[in-house]
mmCIF file of C-alpha atoms in Angstrom:
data_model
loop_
_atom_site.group_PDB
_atom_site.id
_atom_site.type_symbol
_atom_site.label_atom_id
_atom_site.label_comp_id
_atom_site.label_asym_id
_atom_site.label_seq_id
_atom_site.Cartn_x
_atom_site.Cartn_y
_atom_site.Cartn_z
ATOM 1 C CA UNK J 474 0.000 0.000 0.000
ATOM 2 C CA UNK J 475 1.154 3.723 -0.519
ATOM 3 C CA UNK J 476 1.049 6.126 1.659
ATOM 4 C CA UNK J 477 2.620 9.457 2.017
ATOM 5 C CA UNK J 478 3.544 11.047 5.367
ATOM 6 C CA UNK J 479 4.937 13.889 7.193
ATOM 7 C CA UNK J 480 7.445 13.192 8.753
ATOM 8 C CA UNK J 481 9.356 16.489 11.018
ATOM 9 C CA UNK J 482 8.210 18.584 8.270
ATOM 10 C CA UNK J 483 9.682 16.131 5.042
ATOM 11 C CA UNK J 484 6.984 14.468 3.090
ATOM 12 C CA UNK J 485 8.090 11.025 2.382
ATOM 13 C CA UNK J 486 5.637 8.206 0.046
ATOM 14 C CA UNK J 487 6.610 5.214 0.453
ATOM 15 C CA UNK J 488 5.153 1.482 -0.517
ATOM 16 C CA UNK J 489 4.843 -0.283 2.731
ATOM 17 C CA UNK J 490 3.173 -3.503 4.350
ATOM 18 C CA UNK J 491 -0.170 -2.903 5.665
ATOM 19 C CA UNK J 492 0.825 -4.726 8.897
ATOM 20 C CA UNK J 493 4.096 -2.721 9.120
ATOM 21 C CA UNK J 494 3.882 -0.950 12.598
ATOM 22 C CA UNK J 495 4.216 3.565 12.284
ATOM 23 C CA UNK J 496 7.612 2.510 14.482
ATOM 24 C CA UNK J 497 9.172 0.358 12.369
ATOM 25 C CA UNK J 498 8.357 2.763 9.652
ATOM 26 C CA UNK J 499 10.064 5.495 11.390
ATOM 27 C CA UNK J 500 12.799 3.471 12.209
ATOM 28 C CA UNK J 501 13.906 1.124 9.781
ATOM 29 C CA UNK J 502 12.064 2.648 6.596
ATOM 30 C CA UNK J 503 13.395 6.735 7.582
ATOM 31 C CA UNK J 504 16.069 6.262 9.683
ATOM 32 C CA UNK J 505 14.198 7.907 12.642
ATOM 33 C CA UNK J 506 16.377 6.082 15.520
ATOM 34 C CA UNK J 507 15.431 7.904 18.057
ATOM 35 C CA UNK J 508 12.048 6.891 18.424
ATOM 36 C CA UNK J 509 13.017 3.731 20.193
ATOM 37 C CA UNK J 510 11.579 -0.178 20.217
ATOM 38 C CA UNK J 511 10.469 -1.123 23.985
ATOM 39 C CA UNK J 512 7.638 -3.525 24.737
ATOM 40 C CA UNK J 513 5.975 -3.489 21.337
ATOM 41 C CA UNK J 514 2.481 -3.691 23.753
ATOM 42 C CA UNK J 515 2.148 0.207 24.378
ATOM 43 C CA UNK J 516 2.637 -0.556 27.873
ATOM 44 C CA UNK J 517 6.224 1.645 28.266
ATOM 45 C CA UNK J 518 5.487 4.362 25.807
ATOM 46 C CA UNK J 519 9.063 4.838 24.800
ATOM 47 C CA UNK J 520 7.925 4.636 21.362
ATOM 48 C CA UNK J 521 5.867 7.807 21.598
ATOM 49 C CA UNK J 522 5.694 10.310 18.354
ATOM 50 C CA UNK J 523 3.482 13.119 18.026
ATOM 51 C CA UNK J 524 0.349 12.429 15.088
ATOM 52 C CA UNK J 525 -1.245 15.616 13.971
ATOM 53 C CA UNK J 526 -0.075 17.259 17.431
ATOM 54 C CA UNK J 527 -0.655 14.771 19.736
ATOM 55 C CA UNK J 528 1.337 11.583 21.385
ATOM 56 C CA UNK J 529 0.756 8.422 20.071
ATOM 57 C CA UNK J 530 2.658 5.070 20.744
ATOM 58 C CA UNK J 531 3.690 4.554 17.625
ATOM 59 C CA UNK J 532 4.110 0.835 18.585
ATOM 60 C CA UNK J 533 0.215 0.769 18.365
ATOM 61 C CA UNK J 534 -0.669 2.642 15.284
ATOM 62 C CA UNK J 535 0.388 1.209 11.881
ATOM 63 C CA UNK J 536 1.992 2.878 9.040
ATOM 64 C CA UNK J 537 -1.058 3.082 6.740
ATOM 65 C CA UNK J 538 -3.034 4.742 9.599
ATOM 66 C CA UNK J 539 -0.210 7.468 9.139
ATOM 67 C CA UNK J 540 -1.169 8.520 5.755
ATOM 68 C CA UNK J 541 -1.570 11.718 4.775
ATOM 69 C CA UNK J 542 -0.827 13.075 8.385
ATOM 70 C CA UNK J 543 1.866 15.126 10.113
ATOM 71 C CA UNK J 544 4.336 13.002 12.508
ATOM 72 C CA UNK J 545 6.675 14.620 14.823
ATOM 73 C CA UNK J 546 9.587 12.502 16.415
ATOM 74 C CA UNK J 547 12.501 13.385 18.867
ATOM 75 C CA UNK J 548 14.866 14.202 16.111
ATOM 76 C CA UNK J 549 12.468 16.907 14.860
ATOM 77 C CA UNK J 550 12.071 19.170 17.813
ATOM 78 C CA UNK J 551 15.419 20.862 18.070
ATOM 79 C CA UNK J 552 15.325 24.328 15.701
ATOM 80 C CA UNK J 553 18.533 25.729 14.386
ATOM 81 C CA UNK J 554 20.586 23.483 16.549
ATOM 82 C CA UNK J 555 18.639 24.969 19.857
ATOM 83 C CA UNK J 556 17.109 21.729 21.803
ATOM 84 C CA UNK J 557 13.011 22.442 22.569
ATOM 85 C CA UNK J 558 13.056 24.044 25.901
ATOM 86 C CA UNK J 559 11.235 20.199 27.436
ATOM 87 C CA UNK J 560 14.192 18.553 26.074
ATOM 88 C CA UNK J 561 16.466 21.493 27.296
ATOM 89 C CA UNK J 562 14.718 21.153 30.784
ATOM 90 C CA UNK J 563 15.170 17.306 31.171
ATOM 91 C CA UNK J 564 19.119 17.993 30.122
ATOM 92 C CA UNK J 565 19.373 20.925 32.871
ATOM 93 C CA UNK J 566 17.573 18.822 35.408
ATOM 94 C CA UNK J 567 18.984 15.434 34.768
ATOM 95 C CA UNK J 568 15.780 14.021 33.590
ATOM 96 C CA UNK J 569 17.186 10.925 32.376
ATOM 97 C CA UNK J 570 19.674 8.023 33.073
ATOM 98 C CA UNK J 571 19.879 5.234 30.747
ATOM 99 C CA UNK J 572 18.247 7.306 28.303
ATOM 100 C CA UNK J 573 16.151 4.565 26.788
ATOM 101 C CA UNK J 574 12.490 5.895 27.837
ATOM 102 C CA UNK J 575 13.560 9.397 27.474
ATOM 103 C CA UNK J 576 12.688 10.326 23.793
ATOM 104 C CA UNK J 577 8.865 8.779 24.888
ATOM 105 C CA UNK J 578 9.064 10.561 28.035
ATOM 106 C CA UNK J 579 10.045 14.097 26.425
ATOM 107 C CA UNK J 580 6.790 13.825 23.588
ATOM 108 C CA UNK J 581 4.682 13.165 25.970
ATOM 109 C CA UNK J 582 5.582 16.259 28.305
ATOM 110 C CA UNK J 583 4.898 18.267 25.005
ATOM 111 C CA UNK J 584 1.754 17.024 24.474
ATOM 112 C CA UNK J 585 1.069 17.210 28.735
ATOM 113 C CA UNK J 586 1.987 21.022 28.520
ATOM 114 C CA UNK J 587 -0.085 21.618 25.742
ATOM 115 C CA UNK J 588 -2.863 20.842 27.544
ATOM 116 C CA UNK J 589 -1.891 21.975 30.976
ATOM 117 C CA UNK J 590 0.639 24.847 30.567
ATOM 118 C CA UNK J 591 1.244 25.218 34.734
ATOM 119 C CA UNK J 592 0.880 21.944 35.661
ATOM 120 C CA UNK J 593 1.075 20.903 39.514
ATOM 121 C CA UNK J 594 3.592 17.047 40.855
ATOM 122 C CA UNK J 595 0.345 15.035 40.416
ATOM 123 C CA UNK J 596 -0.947 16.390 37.065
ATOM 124 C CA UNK J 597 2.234 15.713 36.153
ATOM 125 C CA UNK J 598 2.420 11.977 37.185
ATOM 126 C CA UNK J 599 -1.145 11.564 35.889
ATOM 127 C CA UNK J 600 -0.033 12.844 32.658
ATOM 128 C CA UNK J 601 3.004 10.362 32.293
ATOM 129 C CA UNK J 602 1.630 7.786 33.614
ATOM 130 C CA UNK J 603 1.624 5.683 30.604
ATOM 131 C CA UNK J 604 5.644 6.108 29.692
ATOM 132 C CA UNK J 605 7.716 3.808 32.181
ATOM 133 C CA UNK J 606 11.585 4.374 33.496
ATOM 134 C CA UNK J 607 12.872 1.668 33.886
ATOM 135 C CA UNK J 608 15.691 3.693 35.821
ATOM 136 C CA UNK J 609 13.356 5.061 38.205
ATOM 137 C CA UNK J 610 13.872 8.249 37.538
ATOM 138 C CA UNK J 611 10.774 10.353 37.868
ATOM 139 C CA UNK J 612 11.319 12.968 40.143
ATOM 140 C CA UNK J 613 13.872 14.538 37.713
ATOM 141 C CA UNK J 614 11.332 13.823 35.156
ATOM 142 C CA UNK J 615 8.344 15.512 37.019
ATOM 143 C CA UNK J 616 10.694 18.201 37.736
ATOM 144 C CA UNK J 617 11.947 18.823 34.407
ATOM 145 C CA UNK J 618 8.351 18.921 33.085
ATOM 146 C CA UNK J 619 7.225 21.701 35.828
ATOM 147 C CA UNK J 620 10.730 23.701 34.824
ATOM 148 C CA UNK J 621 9.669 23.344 30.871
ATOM 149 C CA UNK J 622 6.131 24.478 31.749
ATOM 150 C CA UNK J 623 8.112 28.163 33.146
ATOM 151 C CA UNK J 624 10.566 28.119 30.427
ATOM 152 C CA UNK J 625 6.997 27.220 27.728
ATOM 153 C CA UNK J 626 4.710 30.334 29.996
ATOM 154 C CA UNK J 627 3.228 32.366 27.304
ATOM 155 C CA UNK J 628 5.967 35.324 25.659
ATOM 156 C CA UNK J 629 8.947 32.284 25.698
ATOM 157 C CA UNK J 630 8.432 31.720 22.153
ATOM 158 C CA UNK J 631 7.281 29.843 19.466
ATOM 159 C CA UNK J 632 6.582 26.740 22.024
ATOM 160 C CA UNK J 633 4.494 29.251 24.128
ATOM 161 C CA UNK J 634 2.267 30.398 21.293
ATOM 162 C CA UNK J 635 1.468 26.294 20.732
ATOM 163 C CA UNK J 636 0.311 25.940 24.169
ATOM 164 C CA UNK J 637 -1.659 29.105 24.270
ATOM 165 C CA UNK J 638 -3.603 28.194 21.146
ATOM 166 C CA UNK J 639 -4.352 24.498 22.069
ATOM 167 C CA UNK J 640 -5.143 25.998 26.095
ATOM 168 C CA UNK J 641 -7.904 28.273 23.994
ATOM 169 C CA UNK J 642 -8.767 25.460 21.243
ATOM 170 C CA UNK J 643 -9.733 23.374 24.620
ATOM 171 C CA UNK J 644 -11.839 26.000 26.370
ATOM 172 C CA UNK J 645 -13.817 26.765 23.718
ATOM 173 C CA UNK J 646 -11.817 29.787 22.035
ATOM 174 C CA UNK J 647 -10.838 30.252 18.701
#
């Protein structure tokens, strides 16, 4: 089957299976490494890509549902060689150890913020509860999502202006 996909802004068509997973696509099809492989049961969310704006495990979506829709994956969120200021905050806050979960962990932060820009420690945990580290390293995480949330407070960019819009597309607002 063809399909043709967005992919961190590069439209790619491609002939593919239609049992091949949107992971394996990303991975072994486009190179996109660092959306990583874990329990290929969407139980550890380490696998998680933005579709259209929001996380998916892409472990749990196939290719073909993909088509003709925007995906977002860890490579594509730095800009001009400047890390996105969630992956800047896990760095500055040593939000990660092994690093395997952390890609997962960082997409679905984005997509937390987005829908609760000044999140409090249990929104948080409710809000990454379905991405596991293995490492056990979740206070960093939960406090590298609250520091992104300040460094993501509307007027801090391009990131900001995201949140604000999808804060006002979810309480009714334009």
């Amino acid at each position: 089957m063809r399909i043709t996909v967005s992919v961190d802004g590069t439209a790619y068509t491609d002939d593919v299976e239609p049992r091949l997973l949107l992971v394996h696509y990303l991975r072994d099809k486009l190179g996109k490494v660092g959306t990583v492989v874990g329990c290929d049961t969407s139980n550890c969310g380490a696998c998680t890509v933005h579709v259209d704006g929001h996380s998916v495990k892409s472990c749990s979506m196939l290719a073909v549902q993909a088509d003709g829709r925007e995906v977002t994956t860890i490579e594509g969120l730095a800009r001009d060689g400047k890390l996105h200021p969630v992956q800047q905050a896990f760095h500055d806050n040593h939000a990660l150890q092994c690093g395997f979960c952390t890609p997962g962990m960082i997409m679905q932060a984005i997509d937390l913020l987005a829908d609760h820009p000044d999140p409090d420690e249990e929104t948080v945990r409710s809000g990454m509860e379905g991405n596991l580290c293995r490492c056990t390293g979740y206070q960093n995480i939960v406090r590298a999502v609250r520091d992104a949330a300040g460094r993501m407070r509307p007027g801090a960019g391009p990131e900001a202006e995201r949140v604000e819009q999808r804060s006002a597309q979810l309480s009714g607002g334009e």
